Tab-separated table of C-alpha atoms in Angstrom:
chain	number	residue	atom	x	y	z
A	50	UNK	CA	-5.554	-28.674	59.397
A	51	UNK	CA	-4.576	-32.010	60.937
A	52	UNK	CA	-4.187	-35.382	58.187
A	53	UNK	CA	-6.629	-37.769	58.931
A	54	UNK	CA	-3.566	-39.901	57.884
A	55	UNK	CA	-1.884	-38.504	60.695
A	56	UNK	CA	-4.159	-39.453	62.897
A	57	UNK	CA	-3.042	-43.399	63.789
A	58	UNK	CA	0.510	-41.948	63.995
A	59	UNK	CA	-0.063	-39.641	66.605
A	60	UNK	CA	-2.099	-42.487	68.418
A	61	UNK	CA	0.798	-44.797	68.337
A	62	UNK	CA	3.083	-42.748	69.448
A	63	UNK	CA	1.043	-42.087	72.174
A	64	UNK	CA	0.951	-45.540	74.018
A	65	UNK	CA	4.205	-45.903	73.407
A	66	UNK	CA	5.549	-42.350	74.828
A	67	UNK	CA	2.896	-42.240	77.478
A	68	UNK	CA	3.712	-40.291	80.054
A	69	UNK	CA	4.833	-41.858	84.131
A	70	UNK	CA	2.050	-40.338	86.308
A	71	UNK	CA	4.493	-38.047	88.759
A	72	UNK	CA	4.846	-39.478	91.932
A	73	UNK	CA	3.310	-36.902	93.950
A	74	UNK	CA	-0.301	-37.415	91.163
A	75	UNK	CA	-0.170	-34.205	90.111
A	76	UNK	CA	0.549	-33.760	86.578
A	77	UNK	CA	3.643	-33.247	85.678
A	78	UNK	CA	3.992	-32.394	82.024
A	79	UNK	CA	1.211	-29.500	81.650
A	80	UNK	CA	0.888	-28.311	78.314
A	81	UNK	CA	-2.415	-24.869	77.289
A	82	UNK	CA	-3.612	-24.342	74.158
A	83	UNK	CA	-4.875	-20.878	75.261
A	84	UNK	CA	-3.031	-17.317	76.724
A	85	UNK	CA	-5.282	-16.824	80.070
A	86	UNK	CA	-4.432	-20.328	80.410
A	87	UNK	CA	-0.270	-19.771	79.741
A	88	UNK	CA	-0.756	-17.085	82.744
A	89	UNK	CA	-2.552	-19.076	85.271
A	90	UNK	CA	-0.748	-21.913	83.972
A	91	UNK	CA	2.707	-19.897	84.761
A	92	UNK	CA	1.994	-18.988	87.987
A	93	UNK	CA	0.438	-21.457	89.659
A	94	UNK	CA	2.790	-24.664	88.409
A	95	UNK	CA	6.314	-25.336	89.219
A	96	UNK	CA	7.668	-24.238	85.754
A	97	UNK	CA	9.470	-27.797	85.909
A	98	UNK	CA	5.393	-29.643	85.142
A	99	UNK	CA	5.595	-26.980	81.929
A	100	UNK	CA	5.500	-29.259	78.739
A	101	UNK	CA	4.701	-25.795	76.392
A	102	UNK	CA	2.070	-22.723	76.511
A	103	UNK	CA	1.198	-20.973	74.101
A	104	UNK	CA	3.515	-18.752	71.135
A	105	UNK	CA	1.813	-15.577	72.855
A	106	UNK	CA	2.837	-15.859	75.655
A	107	UNK	CA	6.007	-14.585	75.137
A	108	UNK	CA	4.779	-11.365	73.982
A	109	UNK	CA	4.362	-8.499	75.946
A	110	UNK	CA	1.789	-6.683	74.251
A	111	UNK	CA	-0.666	-9.480	74.981
A	112	UNK	CA	1.100	-11.038	77.501
A	113	UNK	CA	1.307	-10.762	81.030
A	114	UNK	CA	3.224	-13.237	81.978
A	115	UNK	CA	6.315	-12.603	79.063
A	116	UNK	CA	8.745	-13.470	81.293
A	117	UNK	CA	7.397	-15.845	82.830
A	118	UNK	CA	7.333	-17.979	79.327
A	119	UNK	CA	10.882	-17.038	78.507
A	120	UNK	CA	12.255	-20.388	77.996
A	121	UNK	CA	9.191	-22.661	78.150
A	122	UNK	CA	8.592	-24.198	74.974
A	123	UNK	CA	6.319	-23.262	72.774
A	124	UNK	CA	3.355	-24.154	70.621
A	125	UNK	CA	0.450	-22.972	68.372
A	126	UNK	CA	-1.615	-25.490	69.520
A	127	UNK	CA	-1.297	-28.135	66.597
A	128	UNK	CA	-1.734	-31.955	67.516
A	129	UNK	CA	1.102	-32.970	65.791
A	130	UNK	CA	2.756	-30.054	68.794
A	131	UNK	CA	1.213	-32.219	71.391
A	132	UNK	CA	1.180	-35.401	71.451
A	133	UNK	CA	4.516	-35.909	71.804
A	134	UNK	CA	4.421	-33.307	74.267
A	135	UNK	CA	3.031	-36.359	76.140
A	136	UNK	CA	0.469	-34.415	77.956
A	137	UNK	CA	-0.683	-35.562	81.504
A	138	UNK	CA	-3.116	-32.464	81.159
A	139	UNK	CA	-4.155	-30.155	78.266
A	140	UNK	CA	-5.439	-26.732	79.088
A	141	UNK	CA	-7.215	-25.269	76.337
A	142	UNK	CA	-9.538	-22.627	76.314
A	143	UNK	CA	-13.666	-22.076	74.870
A	144	UNK	CA	-12.046	-20.634	71.308
A	145	UNK	CA	-8.975	-23.143	70.963
A	146	UNK	CA	-8.832	-25.149	68.399
A	147	UNK	CA	-11.766	-27.680	68.083
A	148	UNK	CA	-10.179	-29.931	66.406
A	149	UNK	CA	-7.190	-30.453	68.154
A	150	UNK	CA	-9.074	-30.143	71.730
A	151	UNK	CA	-11.375	-33.605	69.777
A	152	UNK	CA	-8.706	-35.455	68.584
A	153	UNK	CA	-6.415	-34.861	72.549
A	154	UNK	CA	-10.307	-35.939	74.149
A	155	UNK	CA	-9.729	-39.020	71.358
A	156	UNK	CA	-6.821	-40.061	72.424
A	157	UNK	CA	-7.780	-39.780	75.829
A	158	UNK	CA	-4.769	-37.615	76.889
A	159	UNK	CA	-7.405	-35.744	80.308
A	160	UNK	CA	-8.892	-32.287	78.416
A	161	UNK	CA	-9.829	-28.933	80.759
A	162	UNK	CA	-11.170	-26.517	78.881
A	163	UNK	CA	-11.920	-23.268	80.752
A	164	UNK	CA	-14.804	-20.777	79.739
A	165	UNK	CA	-14.817	-16.641	79.489
A	166	UNK	CA	-15.232	-15.634	82.759
A	167	UNK	CA	-18.228	-13.123	83.177
A	168	UNK	CA	-18.173	-11.965	86.894
A	169	UNK	CA	-15.240	-11.511	89.116
A	170	UNK	CA	-17.275	-14.810	91.071
A	171	UNK	CA	-16.612	-16.770	88.436
A	172	UNK	CA	-12.978	-16.082	87.783
A	173	UNK	CA	-12.023	-16.516	90.681
A	174	UNK	CA	-13.473	-19.706	90.640
A	175	UNK	CA	-11.888	-20.499	87.412
A	176	UNK	CA	-8.616	-19.926	89.694
A	177	UNK	CA	-9.372	-22.483	91.757
A	178	UNK	CA	-10.730	-24.998	89.278
A	179	UNK	CA	-6.894	-24.622	87.770
A	180	UNK	CA	-5.476	-25.007	91.023
A	181	UNK	CA	-6.809	-27.162	91.734
A	182	UNK	CA	-6.764	-29.511	88.504
A	183	UNK	CA	-2.548	-29.223	88.750
A	184	UNK	CA	-2.816	-29.942	92.331
A	185	UNK	CA	-1.768	-26.532	93.830
A	186	UNK	CA	-5.303	-24.900	95.264
A	187	UNK	CA	-3.558	-23.149	97.834
A	188	UNK	CA	-1.611	-21.373	95.300
A	189	UNK	CA	-4.776	-21.242	93.929
A	190	UNK	CA	-6.721	-19.623	97.396
A	191	UNK	CA	-3.720	-16.576	97.641
A	192	UNK	CA	-3.891	-15.745	94.277
A	193	UNK	CA	-7.741	-15.597	94.790
A	194	UNK	CA	-6.892	-13.367	98.000
A	195	UNK	CA	-4.807	-11.473	96.436
A	196	UNK	CA	-6.907	-9.812	93.743
A	197	UNK	CA	-10.429	-9.331	97.353
A	198	UNK	CA	-7.790	-7.530	99.082
A	199	UNK	CA	-7.361	-5.417	96.335
A	200	UNK	CA	-10.264	-4.163	95.007
A	201	UNK	CA	-11.506	-4.026	98.848
A	202	UNK	CA	-8.533	-1.766	99.037
A	203	UNK	CA	-9.959	0.086	96.093
A	204	UNK	CA	-11.357	3.822	97.247
A	205	UNK	CA	-14.805	3.885	97.829
A	206	UNK	CA	-17.680	4.993	95.534
A	207	UNK	CA	-19.095	8.869	95.268
A	208	UNK	CA	-22.178	8.699	95.839
A	209	UNK	CA	-22.956	10.031	92.032
A	210	UNK	CA	-20.398	8.244	89.844
A	211	UNK	CA	-19.289	9.351	87.257
A	212	UNK	CA	-20.473	7.163	83.765
A	213	UNK	CA	-17.817	5.324	81.910
A	214	UNK	CA	-17.906	4.185	78.322
A	215	UNK	CA	-15.563	1.216	77.393
A	216	UNK	CA	-14.038	1.354	73.497
A	217	UNK	CA	-12.762	-1.371	72.221
A	218	UNK	CA	-11.873	-2.045	68.282
A	219	UNK	CA	-14.626	-1.847	65.827
A	220	UNK	CA	-16.571	-0.223	68.110
A	221	UNK	CA	-17.448	-2.846	70.389
A	222	UNK	CA	-17.755	-2.145	73.737
A	223	UNK	CA	-18.519	-3.686	76.978
A	224	UNK	CA	-22.731	-4.037	78.244
A	225	UNK	CA	-24.821	-4.534	81.499
A	226	UNK	CA	-23.622	-8.309	83.338
A	227	UNK	CA	-20.346	-8.584	81.582
A	228	UNK	CA	-16.598	-9.054	83.982
A	229	UNK	CA	-15.941	-5.729	82.467
A	230	UNK	CA	-18.916	-4.172	83.453
A	231	UNK	CA	-18.625	-5.218	87.355
A	232	UNK	CA	-15.027	-4.132	87.304
A	233	UNK	CA	-15.839	0.036	86.289
A	234	UNK	CA	-18.613	-0.527	89.408
A	235	UNK	CA	-16.371	-2.123	91.772
A	236	UNK	CA	-13.811	1.692	90.175
A	237	UNK	CA	-17.037	3.602	90.875
A	238	UNK	CA	-17.920	4.085	87.812
A	239	UNK	CA	-21.294	4.309	85.918
A	240	UNK	CA	-21.313	1.980	82.745
A	241	UNK	CA	-23.134	3.797	80.385
A	242	UNK	CA	-22.824	1.531	77.780
A	243	UNK	CA	-25.381	-0.955	80.091
A	244	UNK	CA	-27.938	1.665	78.995
A	245	UNK	CA	-27.190	1.649	75.231
A	246	UNK	CA	-26.961	-1.578	74.272
A	247	UNK	CA	-28.637	-4.897	75.469
A	248	UNK	CA	-26.017	-7.433	74.751
A	249	UNK	CA	-23.057	-7.794	76.729
A	250	UNK	CA	-20.376	-7.353	73.758
A	251	UNK	CA	-22.502	-5.178	72.164
A	252	UNK	CA	-21.937	-2.132	69.244
A	253	UNK	CA	-21.936	1.844	69.243
A	254	UNK	CA	-21.405	4.203	66.711
A	255	UNK	CA	-19.554	7.356	66.863
A	256	UNK	CA	-22.227	9.625	66.639
A	257	UNK	CA	-24.203	7.084	70.081
A	258	UNK	CA	-20.700	7.534	71.908
A	259	UNK	CA	-20.362	11.564	71.137
A	260	UNK	CA	-24.426	11.875	72.611
A	261	UNK	CA	-24.206	9.947	74.991
A	262	UNK	CA	-21.072	12.342	76.640
A	263	UNK	CA	-19.859	10.000	78.862
A	264	UNK	CA	-17.398	11.689	81.566
A	265	UNK	CA	-15.219	9.324	80.888
A	266	UNK	CA	-14.035	7.135	77.894
A	267	UNK	CA	-12.129	4.153	78.101
A	268	UNK	CA	-9.962	2.966	75.224
A	269	UNK	CA	-9.891	-0.937	75.780
A	270	UNK	CA	-6.204	-1.694	72.835
A	271	UNK	CA	-2.740	-2.009	73.161
A	272	UNK	CA	-0.782	0.702	72.416
A	273	UNK	CA	2.373	-0.746	71.002
A	274	UNK	CA	0.041	-2.899	68.267
A	275	UNK	CA	0.265	-2.833	64.739
A	276	UNK	CA	-1.934	0.122	62.388
A	277	UNK	CA	-5.481	-1.986	61.979
A	278	UNK	CA	-9.019	-0.759	60.235
A	279	UNK	CA	-10.605	-1.654	62.890
A	280	UNK	CA	-8.671	0.665	65.583
A	281	UNK	CA	-9.901	3.176	63.567
A	282	UNK	CA	-12.796	4.390	65.484
A	283	UNK	CA	-10.401	4.253	68.587
A	284	UNK	CA	-8.721	7.181	67.030
A	285	UNK	CA	-11.357	8.759	65.143
A	286	UNK	CA	-10.969	12.760	65.976
A	287	UNK	CA	-14.181	13.891	67.593
A	288	UNK	CA	-13.143	11.352	70.304
A	289	UNK	CA	-9.438	12.392	70.473
A	290	UNK	CA	-10.006	16.273	71.526
A	291	UNK	CA	-11.619	14.651	75.334
A	292	UNK	CA	-7.483	13.851	75.785
A	293	UNK	CA	-8.044	15.096	79.352
A	294	UNK	CA	-11.136	12.325	79.837
A	295	UNK	CA	-10.510	8.894	78.887
A	296	UNK	CA	-7.746	6.264	79.922
A	297	UNK	CA	-6.028	4.148	77.422
A	298	UNK	CA	-6.304	0.417	79.513
A	299	UNK	CA	-4.689	-2.913	78.032
A	300	UNK	CA	-6.701	-5.604	76.423
A	301	UNK	CA	-3.982	-7.500	78.880
A	302	UNK	CA	-6.122	-6.484	82.177
A	303	UNK	CA	-8.924	-7.318	82.078
A	304	UNK	CA	-9.222	-10.661	78.679
A	305	UNK	CA	-8.126	-12.889	81.549
A	306	UNK	CA	-8.871	-15.131	84.687
A	307	UNK	CA	-5.789	-13.429	87.044
A	308	UNK	CA	-4.060	-10.538	89.158
A	309	UNK	CA	-4.291	-7.527	86.166
A	310	UNK	CA	-8.369	-7.774	87.077
A	311	UNK	CA	-7.543	-5.520	90.368
A	312	UNK	CA	-4.720	-3.155	88.355
A	313	UNK	CA	-7.146	-2.699	85.449
A	314	UNK	CA	-9.562	-1.487	89.013
A	315	UNK	CA	-7.157	0.054	90.492
A	316	UNK	CA	-6.836	2.414	87.587
A	317	UNK	CA	-9.737	2.859	86.300
A	318	UNK	CA	-10.413	4.065	89.778
A	319	UNK	CA	-7.718	6.862	89.719
A	320	UNK	CA	-9.362	7.399	85.932
A	321	UNK	CA	-12.227	8.022	88.041
A	322	UNK	CA	-10.646	9.815	90.698
A	323	UNK	CA	-8.934	13.016	88.544
A	324	UNK	CA	-12.540	13.094	85.658
A	325	UNK	CA	-13.762	14.423	89.415
A	326	UNK	CA	-11.696	16.784	89.804
């Protein structure tokens, strides 16, 4: 937590080291405090304009841009780390440390806050928003067009769609109206969880999953992550016997707005075709 006595010090540091505006008018020292923002920033901005990304960006277990993040200064979301970097734009997430975000705004540092997209259109809009804010709208459009083309190229859905349930740690699932729900549909699958829970992110018990008998079980977790009690249900013997009717999909493939959403769709479409054989 930021100590109150540091606020005047940080304000003075910001005034004494105010960033020089880039000749192009684009933000020249951009900082990210959110993994999803890290991924967009590292892909859309020239490296010399990226002042810092989160330490999570370097971890390939959860990051899609670990290679791009190599050598880029990292932060843990502390205001004491951010202010001395003299940022002219800080990109945060809806769940980024609220104390840090509030202080940055109080100091007059431009902040762009990103929410969690709940549809592909929202994901495309977020990509365009970030690209426009950092002065790279064409790069954003290129990314969106690539994703749209990838989804358009998925195998057509069959008349009778196989059912699927997304299973996340602690029994959480993807319900109706979620981003995962739309990607399942684009991959030609019928999201069975949408009929079992009224929430976008509901919970299912082992009994509910076994009784529902989905044609495909989508295990949404990291295969190389550390052991966790939250993952116990994912490896329960009652579900382990469904190895031929399950697919592992890392969380990083459909947690953020970016090209990996299309890759998630491709893998799900391939799994759907395998189930139908």
